[in-house]
Tab-separated table of C-alpha atoms in Angstrom:
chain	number	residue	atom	x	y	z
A	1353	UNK	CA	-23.209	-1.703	-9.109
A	1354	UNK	CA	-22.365	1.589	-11.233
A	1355	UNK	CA	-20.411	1.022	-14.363
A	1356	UNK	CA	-16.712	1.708	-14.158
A	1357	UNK	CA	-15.475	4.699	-15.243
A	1358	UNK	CA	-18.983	6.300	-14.433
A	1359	UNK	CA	-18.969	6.899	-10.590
A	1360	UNK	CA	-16.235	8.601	-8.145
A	1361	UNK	CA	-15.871	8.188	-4.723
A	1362	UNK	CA	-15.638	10.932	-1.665
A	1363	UNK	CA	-14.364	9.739	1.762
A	1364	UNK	CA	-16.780	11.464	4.214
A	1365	UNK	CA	-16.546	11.947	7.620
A	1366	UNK	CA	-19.489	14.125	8.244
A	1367	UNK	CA	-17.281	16.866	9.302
A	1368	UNK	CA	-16.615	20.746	7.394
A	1369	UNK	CA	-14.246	20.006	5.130
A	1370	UNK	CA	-15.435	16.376	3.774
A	1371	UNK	CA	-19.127	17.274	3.364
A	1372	UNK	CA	-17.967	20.173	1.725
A	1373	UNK	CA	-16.028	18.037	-1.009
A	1374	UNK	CA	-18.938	15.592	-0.875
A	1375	UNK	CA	-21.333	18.812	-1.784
A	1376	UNK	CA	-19.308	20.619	-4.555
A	1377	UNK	CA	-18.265	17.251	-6.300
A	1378	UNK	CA	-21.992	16.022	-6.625
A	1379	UNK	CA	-23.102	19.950	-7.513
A	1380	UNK	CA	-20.296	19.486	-10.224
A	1381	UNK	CA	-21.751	16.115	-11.500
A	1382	UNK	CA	-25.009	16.801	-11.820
A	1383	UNK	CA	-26.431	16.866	-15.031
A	1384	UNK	CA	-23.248	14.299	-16.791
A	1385	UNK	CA	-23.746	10.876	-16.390
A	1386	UNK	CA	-21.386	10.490	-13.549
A	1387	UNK	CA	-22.821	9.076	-10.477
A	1388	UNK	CA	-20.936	10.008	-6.936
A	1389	UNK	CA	-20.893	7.810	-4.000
A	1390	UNK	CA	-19.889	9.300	-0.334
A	1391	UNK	CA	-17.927	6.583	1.392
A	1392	UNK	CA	-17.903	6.683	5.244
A	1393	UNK	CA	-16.647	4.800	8.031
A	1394	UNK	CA	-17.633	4.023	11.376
A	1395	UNK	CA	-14.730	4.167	13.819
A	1396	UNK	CA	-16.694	2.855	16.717
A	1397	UNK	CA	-14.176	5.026	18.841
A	1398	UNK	CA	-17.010	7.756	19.981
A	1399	UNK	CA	-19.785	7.917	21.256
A	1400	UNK	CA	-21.312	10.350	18.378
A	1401	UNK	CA	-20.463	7.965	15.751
A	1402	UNK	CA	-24.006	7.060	15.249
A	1403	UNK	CA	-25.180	10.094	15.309
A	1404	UNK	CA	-22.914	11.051	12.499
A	1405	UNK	CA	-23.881	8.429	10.350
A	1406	UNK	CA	-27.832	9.506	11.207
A	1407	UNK	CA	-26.957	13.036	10.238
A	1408	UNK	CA	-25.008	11.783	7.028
A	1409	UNK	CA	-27.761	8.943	5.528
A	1410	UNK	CA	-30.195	11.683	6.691
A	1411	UNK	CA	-28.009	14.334	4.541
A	1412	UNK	CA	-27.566	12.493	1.469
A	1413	UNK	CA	-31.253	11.447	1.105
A	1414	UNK	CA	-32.277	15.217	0.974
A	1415	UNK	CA	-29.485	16.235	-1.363
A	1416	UNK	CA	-30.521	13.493	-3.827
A	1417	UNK	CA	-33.993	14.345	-3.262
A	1418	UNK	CA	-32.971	17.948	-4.711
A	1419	UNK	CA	-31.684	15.982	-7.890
A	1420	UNK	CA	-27.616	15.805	-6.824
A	1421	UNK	CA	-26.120	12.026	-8.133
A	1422	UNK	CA	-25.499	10.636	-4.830
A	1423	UNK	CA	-25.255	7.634	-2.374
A	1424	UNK	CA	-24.140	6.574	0.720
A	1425	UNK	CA	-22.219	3.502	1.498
A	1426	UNK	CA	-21.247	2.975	4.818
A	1427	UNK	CA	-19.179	0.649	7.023
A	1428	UNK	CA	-18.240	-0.085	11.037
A	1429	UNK	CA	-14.700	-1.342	11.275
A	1430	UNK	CA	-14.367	-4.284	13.868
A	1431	UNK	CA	-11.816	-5.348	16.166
A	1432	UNK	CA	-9.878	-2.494	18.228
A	1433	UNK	CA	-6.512	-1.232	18.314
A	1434	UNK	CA	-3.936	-3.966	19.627
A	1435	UNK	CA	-2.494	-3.475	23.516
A	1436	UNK	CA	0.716	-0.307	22.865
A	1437	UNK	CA	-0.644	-0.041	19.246
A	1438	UNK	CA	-1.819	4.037	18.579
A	1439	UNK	CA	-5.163	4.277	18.243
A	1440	UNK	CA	-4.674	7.077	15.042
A	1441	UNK	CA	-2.378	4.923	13.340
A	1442	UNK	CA	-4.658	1.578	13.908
A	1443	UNK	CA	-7.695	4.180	12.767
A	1444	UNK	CA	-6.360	5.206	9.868
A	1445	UNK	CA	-5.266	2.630	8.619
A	1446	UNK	CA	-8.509	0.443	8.907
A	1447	UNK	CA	-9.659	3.378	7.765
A	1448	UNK	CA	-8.419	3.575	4.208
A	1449	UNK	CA	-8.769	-0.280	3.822
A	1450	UNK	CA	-12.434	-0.227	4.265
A	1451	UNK	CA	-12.678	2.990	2.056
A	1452	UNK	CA	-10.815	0.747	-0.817
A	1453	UNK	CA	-13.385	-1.815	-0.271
A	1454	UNK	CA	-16.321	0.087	-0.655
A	1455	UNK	CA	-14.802	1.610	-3.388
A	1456	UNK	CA	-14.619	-1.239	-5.015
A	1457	UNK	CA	-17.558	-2.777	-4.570
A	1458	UNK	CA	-19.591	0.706	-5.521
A	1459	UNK	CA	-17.583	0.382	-9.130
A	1460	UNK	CA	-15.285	3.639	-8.031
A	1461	UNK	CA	-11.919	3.466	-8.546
A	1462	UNK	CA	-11.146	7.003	-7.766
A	1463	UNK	CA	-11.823	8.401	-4.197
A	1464	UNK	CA	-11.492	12.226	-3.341
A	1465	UNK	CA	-10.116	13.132	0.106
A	1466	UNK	CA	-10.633	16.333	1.409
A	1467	UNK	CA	-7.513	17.604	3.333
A	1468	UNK	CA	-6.057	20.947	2.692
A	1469	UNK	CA	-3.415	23.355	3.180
A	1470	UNK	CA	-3.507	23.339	6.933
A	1471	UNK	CA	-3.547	19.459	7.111
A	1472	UNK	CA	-0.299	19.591	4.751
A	1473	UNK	CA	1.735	21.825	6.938
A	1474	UNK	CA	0.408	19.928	10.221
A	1475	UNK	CA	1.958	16.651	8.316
A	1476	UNK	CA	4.805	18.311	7.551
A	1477	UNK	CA	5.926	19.047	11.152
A	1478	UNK	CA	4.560	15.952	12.678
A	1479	UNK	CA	6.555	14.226	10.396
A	1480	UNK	CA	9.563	16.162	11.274
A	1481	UNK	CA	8.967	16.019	14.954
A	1482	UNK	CA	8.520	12.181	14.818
A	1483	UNK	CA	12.460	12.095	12.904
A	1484	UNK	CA	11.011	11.250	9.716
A	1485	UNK	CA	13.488	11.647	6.615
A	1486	UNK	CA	12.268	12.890	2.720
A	1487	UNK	CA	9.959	10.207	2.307
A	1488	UNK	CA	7.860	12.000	5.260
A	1489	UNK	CA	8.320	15.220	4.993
A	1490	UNK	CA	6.304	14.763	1.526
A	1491	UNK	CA	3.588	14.374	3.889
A	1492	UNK	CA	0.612	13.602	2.025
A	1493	UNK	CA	0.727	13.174	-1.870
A	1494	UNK	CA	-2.556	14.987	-3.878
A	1495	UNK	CA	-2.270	11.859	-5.939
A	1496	UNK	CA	-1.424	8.099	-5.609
A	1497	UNK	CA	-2.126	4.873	-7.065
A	1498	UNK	CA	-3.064	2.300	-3.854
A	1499	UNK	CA	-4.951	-0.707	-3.520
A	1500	UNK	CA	-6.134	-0.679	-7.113
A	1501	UNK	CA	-7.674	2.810	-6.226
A	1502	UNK	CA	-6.511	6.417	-6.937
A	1503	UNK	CA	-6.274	8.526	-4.319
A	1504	UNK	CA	-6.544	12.252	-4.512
A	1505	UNK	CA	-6.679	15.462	-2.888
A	1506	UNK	CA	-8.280	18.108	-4.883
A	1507	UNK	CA	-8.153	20.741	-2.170
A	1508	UNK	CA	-4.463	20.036	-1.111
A	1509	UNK	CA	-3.510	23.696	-1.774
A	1510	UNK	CA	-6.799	25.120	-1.077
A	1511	UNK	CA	-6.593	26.987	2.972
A	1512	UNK	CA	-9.514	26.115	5.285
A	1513	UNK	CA	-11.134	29.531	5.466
A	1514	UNK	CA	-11.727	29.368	1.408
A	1515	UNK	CA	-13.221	25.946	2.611
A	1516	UNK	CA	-15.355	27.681	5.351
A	1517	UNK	CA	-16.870	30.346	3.032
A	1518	UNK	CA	-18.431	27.766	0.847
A	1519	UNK	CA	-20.090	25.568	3.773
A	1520	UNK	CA	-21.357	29.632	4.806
A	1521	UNK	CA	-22.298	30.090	1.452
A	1522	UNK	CA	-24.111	26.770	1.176
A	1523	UNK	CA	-25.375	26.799	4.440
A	1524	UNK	CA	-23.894	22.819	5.186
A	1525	UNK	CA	-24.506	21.376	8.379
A	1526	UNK	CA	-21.930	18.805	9.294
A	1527	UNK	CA	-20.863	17.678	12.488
A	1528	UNK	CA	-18.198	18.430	15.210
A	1529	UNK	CA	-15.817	16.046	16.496
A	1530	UNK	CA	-14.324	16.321	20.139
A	1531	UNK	CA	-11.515	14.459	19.640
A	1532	UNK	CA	-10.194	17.655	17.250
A	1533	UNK	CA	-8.935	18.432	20.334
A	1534	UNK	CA	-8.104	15.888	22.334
A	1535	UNK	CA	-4.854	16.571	23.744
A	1536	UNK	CA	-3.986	12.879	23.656
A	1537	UNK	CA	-3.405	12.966	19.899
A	1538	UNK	CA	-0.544	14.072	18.087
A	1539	UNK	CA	-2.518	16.038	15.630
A	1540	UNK	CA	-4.715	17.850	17.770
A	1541	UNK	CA	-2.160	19.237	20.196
A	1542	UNK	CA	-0.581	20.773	16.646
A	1543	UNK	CA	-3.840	22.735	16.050
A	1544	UNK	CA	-4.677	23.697	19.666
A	1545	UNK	CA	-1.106	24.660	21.211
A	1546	UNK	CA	1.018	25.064	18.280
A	1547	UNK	CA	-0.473	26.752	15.213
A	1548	UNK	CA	-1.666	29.542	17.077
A	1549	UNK	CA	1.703	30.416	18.382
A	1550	UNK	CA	3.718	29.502	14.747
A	1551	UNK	CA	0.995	31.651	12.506
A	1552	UNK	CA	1.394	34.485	15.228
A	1553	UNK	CA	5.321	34.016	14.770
A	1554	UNK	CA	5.172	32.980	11.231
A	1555	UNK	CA	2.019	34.091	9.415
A	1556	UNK	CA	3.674	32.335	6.059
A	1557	UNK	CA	4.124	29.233	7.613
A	1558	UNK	CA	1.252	27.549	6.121
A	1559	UNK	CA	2.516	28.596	2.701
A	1560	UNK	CA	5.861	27.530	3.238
A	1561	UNK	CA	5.620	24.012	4.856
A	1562	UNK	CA	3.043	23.069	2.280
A	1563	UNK	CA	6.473	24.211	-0.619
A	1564	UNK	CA	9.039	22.730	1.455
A	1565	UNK	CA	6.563	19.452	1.389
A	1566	UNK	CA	7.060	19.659	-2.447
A	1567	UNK	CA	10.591	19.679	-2.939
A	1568	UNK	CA	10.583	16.975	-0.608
A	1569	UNK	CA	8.187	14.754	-2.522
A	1570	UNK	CA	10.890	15.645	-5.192
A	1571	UNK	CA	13.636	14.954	-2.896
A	1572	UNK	CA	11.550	11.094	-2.122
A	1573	UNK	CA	11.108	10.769	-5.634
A	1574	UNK	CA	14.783	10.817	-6.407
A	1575	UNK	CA	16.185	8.855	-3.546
A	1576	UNK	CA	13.412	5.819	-4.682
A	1577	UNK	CA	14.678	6.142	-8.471
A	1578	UNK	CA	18.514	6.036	-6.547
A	1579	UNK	CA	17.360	2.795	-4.044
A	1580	UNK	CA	16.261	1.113	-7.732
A	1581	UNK	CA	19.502	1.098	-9.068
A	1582	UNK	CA	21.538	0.372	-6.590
A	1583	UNK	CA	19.523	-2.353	-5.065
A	1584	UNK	CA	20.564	-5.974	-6.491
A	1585	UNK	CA	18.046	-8.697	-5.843
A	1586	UNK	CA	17.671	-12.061	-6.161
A	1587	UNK	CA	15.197	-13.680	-8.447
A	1588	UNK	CA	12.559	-13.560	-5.356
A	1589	UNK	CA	13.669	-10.785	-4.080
A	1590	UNK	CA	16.585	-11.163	-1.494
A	1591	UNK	CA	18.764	-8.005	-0.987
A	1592	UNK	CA	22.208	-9.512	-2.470
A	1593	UNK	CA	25.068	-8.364	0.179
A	1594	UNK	CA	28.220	-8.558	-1.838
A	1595	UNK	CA	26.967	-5.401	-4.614
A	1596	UNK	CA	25.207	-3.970	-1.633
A	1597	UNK	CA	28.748	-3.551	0.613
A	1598	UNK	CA	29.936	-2.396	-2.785
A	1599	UNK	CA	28.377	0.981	-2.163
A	1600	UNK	CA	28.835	4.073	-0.111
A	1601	UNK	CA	27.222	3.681	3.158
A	1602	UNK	CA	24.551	6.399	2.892
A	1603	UNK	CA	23.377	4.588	-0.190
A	1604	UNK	CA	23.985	1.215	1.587
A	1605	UNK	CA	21.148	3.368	4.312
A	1606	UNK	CA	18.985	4.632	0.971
A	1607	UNK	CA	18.413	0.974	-0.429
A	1608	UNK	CA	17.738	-0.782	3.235
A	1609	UNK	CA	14.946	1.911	3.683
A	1610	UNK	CA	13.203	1.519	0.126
A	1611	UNK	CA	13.797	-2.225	0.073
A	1612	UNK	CA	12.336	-2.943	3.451
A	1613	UNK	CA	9.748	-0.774	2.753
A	1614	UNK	CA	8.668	-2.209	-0.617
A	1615	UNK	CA	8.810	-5.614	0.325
A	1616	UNK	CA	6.994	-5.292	3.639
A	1617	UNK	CA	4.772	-2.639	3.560
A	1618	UNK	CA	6.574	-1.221	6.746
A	1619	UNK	CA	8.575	1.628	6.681
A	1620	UNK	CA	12.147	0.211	8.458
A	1621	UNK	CA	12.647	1.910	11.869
A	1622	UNK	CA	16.116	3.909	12.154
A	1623	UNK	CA	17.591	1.627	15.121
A	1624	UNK	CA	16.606	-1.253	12.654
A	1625	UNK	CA	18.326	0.538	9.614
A	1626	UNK	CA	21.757	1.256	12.171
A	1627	UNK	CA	21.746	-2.476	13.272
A	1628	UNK	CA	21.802	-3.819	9.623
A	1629	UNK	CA	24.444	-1.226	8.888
A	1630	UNK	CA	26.915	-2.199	11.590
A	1631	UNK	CA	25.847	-6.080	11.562
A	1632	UNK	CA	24.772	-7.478	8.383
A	1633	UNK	CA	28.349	-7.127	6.600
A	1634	UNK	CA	29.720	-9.861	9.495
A	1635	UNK	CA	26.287	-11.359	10.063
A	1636	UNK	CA	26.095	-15.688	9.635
A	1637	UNK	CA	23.980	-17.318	8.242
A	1638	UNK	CA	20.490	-17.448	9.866
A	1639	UNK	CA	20.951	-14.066	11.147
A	1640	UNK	CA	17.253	-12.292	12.050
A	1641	UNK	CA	16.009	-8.902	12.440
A	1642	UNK	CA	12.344	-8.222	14.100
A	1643	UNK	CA	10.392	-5.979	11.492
A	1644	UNK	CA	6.784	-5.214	10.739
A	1645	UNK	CA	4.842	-8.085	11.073
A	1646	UNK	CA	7.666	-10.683	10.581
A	1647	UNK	CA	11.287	-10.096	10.406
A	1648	UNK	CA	14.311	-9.906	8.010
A	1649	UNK	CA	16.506	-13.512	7.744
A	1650	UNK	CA	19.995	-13.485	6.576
A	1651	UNK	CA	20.765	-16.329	4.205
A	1652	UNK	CA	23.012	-17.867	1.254
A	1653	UNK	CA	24.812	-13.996	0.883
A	1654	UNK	CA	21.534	-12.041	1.142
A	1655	UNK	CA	19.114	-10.445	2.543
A	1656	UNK	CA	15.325	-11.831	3.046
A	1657	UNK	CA	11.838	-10.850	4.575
A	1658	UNK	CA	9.733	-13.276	6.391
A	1659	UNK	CA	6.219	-12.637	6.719
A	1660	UNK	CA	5.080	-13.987	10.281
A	1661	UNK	CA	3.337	-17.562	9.876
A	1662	UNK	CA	-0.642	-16.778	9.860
A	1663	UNK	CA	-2.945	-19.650	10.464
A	1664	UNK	CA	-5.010	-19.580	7.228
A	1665	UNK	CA	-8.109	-21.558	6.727
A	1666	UNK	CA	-8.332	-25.258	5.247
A	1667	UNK	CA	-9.657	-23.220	1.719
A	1668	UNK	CA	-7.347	-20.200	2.205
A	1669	UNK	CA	-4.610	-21.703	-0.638
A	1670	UNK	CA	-6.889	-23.513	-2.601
A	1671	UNK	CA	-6.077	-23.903	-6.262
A	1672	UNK	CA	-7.184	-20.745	-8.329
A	1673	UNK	CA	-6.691	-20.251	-12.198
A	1674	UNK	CA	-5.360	-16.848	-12.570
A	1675	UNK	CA	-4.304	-15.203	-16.318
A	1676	UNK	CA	-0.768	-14.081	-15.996
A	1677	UNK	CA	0.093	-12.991	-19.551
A	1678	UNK	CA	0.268	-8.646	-18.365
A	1679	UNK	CA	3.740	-7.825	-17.030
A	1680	UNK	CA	3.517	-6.147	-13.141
A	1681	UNK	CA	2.686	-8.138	-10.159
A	1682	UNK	CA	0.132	-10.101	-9.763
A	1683	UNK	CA	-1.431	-11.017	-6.094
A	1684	UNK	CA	-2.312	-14.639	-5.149
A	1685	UNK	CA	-5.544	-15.719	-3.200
A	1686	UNK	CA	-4.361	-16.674	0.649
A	1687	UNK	CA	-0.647	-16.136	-0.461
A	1688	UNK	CA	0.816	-13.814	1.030
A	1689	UNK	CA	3.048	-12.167	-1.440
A	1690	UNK	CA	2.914	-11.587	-5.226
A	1691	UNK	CA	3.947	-12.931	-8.345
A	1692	UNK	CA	5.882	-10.704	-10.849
A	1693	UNK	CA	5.660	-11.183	-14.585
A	1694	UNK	CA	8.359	-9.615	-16.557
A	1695	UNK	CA	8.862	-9.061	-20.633
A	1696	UNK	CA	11.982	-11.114	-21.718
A	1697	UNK	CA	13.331	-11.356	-25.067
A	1698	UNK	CA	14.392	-15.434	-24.245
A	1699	UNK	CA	14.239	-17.842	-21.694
A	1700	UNK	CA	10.649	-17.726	-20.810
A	1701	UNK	CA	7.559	-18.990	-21.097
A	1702	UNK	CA	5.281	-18.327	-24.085
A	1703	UNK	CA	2.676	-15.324	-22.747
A	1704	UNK	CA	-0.381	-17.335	-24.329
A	1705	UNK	CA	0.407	-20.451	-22.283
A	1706	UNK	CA	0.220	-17.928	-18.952
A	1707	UNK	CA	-3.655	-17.364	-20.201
A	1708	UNK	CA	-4.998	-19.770	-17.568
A	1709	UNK	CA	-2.736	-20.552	-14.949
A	1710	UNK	CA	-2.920	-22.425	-11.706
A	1711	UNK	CA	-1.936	-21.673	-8.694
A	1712	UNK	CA	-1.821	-23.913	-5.407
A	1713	UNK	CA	0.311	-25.401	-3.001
A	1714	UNK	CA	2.628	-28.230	-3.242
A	1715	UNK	CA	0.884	-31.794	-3.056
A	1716	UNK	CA	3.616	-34.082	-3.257
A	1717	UNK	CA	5.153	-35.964	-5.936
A	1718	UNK	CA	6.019	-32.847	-8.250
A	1719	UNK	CA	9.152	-33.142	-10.350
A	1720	UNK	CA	11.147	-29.851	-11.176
A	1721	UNK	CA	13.660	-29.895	-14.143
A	1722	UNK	CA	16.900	-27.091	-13.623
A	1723	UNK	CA	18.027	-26.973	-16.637
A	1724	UNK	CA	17.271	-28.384	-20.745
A	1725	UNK	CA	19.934	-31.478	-20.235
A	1726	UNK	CA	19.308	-31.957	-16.688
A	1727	UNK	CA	16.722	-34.675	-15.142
A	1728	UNK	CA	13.610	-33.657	-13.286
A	1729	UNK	CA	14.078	-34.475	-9.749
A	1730	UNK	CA	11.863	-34.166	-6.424
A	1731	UNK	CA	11.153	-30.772	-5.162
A	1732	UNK	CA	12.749	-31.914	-2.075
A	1733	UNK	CA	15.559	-32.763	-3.869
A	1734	UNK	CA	15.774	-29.516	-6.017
A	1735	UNK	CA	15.520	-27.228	-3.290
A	1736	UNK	CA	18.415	-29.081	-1.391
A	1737	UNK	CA	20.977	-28.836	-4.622
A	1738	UNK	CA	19.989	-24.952	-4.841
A	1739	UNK	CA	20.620	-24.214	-1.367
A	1740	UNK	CA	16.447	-22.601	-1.222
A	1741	UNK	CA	15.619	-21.531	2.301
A	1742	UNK	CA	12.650	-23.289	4.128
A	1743	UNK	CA	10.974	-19.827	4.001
A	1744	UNK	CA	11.085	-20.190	0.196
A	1745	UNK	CA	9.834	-23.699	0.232
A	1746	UNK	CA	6.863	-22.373	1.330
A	1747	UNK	CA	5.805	-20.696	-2.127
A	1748	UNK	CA	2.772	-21.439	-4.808
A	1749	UNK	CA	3.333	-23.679	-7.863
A	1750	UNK	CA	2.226	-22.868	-11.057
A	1751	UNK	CA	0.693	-25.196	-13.606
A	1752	UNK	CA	0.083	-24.564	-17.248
A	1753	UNK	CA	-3.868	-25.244	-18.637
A	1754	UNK	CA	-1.891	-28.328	-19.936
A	1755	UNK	CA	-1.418	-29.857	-16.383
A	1756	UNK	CA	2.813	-29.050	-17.432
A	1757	UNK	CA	4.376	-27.693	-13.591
A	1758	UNK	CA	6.010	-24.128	-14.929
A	1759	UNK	CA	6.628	-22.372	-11.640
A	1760	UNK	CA	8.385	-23.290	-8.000
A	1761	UNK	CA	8.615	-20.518	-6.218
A	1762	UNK	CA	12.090	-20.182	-5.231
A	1763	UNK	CA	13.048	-22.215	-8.125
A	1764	UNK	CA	12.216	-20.500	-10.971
A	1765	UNK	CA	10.869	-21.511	-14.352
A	1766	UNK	CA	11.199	-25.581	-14.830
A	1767	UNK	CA	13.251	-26.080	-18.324
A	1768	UNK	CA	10.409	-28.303	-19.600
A	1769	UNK	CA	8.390	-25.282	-20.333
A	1770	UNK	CA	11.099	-22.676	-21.175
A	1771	UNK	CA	11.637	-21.090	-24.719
A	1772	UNK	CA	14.613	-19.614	-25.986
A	1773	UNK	CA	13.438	-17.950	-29.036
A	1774	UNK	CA	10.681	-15.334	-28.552
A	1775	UNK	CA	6.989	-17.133	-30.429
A	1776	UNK	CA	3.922	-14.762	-31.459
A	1777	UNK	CA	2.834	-12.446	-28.358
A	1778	UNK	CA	6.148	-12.990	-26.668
A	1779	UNK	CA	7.772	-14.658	-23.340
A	1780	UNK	CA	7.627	-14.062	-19.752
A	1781	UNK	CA	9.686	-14.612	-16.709
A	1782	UNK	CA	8.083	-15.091	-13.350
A	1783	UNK	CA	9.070	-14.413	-9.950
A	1784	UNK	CA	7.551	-15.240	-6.564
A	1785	UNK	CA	7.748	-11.977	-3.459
A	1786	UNK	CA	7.258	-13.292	-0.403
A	1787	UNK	CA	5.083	-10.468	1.476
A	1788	UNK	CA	2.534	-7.504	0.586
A	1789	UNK	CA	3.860	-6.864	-2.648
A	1790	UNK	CA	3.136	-3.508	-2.387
């Protein structure tokens, strides 16, 4: 495994513009101590794909042999696209989760992608065509922090013929996919039918979708920073509906999109964000939604997501000792959510007491204690006199080194560990998500 810090990643499909990157990244590491590793994926939807891979292993051998820092890792996703699901969407997004883990385990934790200016502006409309708001009109960001890996797109503003000349110039061989135009997929009808006719109309039109996809990344940027403030939460994360009625109802629209988003990976539907507008103000108790992969659960004056029940293995929630003394959010072995660590200037526990924590599910017998003059009573118990939701029930407990309980989810903190007055290295609050955490 290369040291981290010392290798970068490029996502290669084999075609122009990615063994292009792949080429003039390792050209511009050779000689420094930085090691590049091309990361590629086998799609099993074609029947090239292994021909590809032959003409990439094949590819990468020679150029190393000529002295360029390079390897090949390489992967073939399993499973297929689910019965309805689209096959780009289920592609893509196996896609990028077996580029993160290769990244990973190569020691990268930067991976170059190589779309350009034509990609942008294709985004741009597809995203507009499909009803997308701000958020997708961005189209695709030249930088992000994902998965523990940053993604980025050095040639984002770079047009494809600039790319051509240097494969010419090189002489790169790379390969040619058919499905570039397939006129089943979205994409592909853009470049065959549409850009000919728009660039004929509109010769700027590259230039000025990949602009307009700027100001709205600004536009994004500002509506998240808007759906922070006005979003009031519970300690584990439920959408409070009193101080969310409060506001006007295209902010009410604003935080249901961000919130929905951030707690279940899934970007909310607009039908979905129209129901919750017209019902959730008279909704009972109990109320559901269908979203994502679970569904949204009204309950004690707020709003909650539900991951759907998976059927985890007898080891998948297995104790594990995890340090939880840096603030952000910290995932959990076979949980399926996170655990946030905050700063906090009292009530909290001691940060050096969250150096080895563990984590597991309830056993039976645990006592939680509310409150300093209170008496430590049976989970059961202390969910029942809080009102906690079964969902919540559900969560990790935490237990100091000391064998002292310090965590319920959907409890909080039990008093019997708390501080009030900040010690050396300071206190932390904790709070369970229920969900990807992302």
């Amino acid at each position: 495994m290369t040291r981290r810090g010392a290798c970068v990643a490029v996502a290669v499909s084999g075609g122009r513009d990615s063994t292009a990157l792949l080429h003039a990244t390792a050209r511009a590491a050779r000689g420094s101590r930085l090691q590049v590793v091309a990361l590629h994926v086998h799609h099993g939807l074609m029947p090239q794909a292994d021909d590809w891979l032959i003409h990439l292993q094949r590819q990468c051998a020679r150029w190393a042999r000529s002295g360029l820092p390079l390897t090949l890792r390489h992967v073939r996703l399993e499973g297929a696209p689910a019965p309805g699901q689209s096959v780009e969407a289920w592609a893509r997004r196996e896609r990028y989760r077996a580029l993160a883990e290769m990244a990973r385990a190569a020691g990268a934790d930067t991976v170059l992608l190589a779309h350009h200016r034509r990609d942008q502006a294709e985004t741009v409309l597809l995203q507009a065509l499909r009803g997308g708001g701000p958020r997708g009109w961005a189209a695709m960001p030249r930088h992000v922090r994902r998965d523990g890996i940053t993604w980025l797109r050095p040639w984002l503003d770079q047009p494809g013929e600039a790319i051509e000349a240097y494969v010419r110039r090189h002489r790169l061989t790379h390969v040619m996919d058919s499905s570039n135009a397939d006129p089943r997929f979205a994409r592909s009808r853009m470049r065959t039918a549409v850009w000919p006719a728009l660039l004929t109309a509109f010769p700027g039109a590259e230039v000025a979708l990949g602009a307009a996809a700027a100001r709205a990344h600004e536009a994004a940027q500002c509506l998240a920073a808007l759906a922070d403030i006005d979003a009031d939460l519970t300690a584990d994360g439920g959408l409070l509906r009193a101080a969310w009625l409060d506001k006007l109802p295209e902010r009410r629209a604003n935080v249901l999109r961000h919130w929905t988003a951030r707690i279940s990976g899934h970007s909310a539907a607009q039908t979905l964000i129209e129901r919750l507008l017209l019902e959730w103000p008279q909704a009972r108790e109990g109320a559901r939604w269908p979203h994502g992969a679970g569904e949204l659960a009204c309950h004690a004056g707020a709003l909650w997501w539900l991951p759907a029940r998976s059927s985890p293995g007898p080891d998948a929630r297995a104790a594990v000792t995890l340090d939880l003394r840096m603030p952000g959010r910290h995932a959990l072995p076979g949980w399926p959510g996170v655990i946030e660590v905050r700063v906090v200037d009292a009530d909290g526990i001691a940060a050096d007491a969250l150096r080895e924590v563990r984590v597991g599910p309830r056993s039976g017998g645990e006592q939680f204690q509310t409150g300093p003059r209170t008496v430590p009573r049976a989970l059961k118990k202390a969910f029942q006199a809080a009102g906690v939701a079964a969902w919540l029930r559900e969560g990790p407990l935490l237990w100091l080194a000391d064998g002292r309980l310090a965590f319920v989810a959907g409890l909080g903190v039990d008093a019997r560990v708390r501080q009030y007055a900040a010690p050396v290295g300071g206190l932390r609050s904790l709070a369970w998500h229920p969900g990807p955490g992302s």
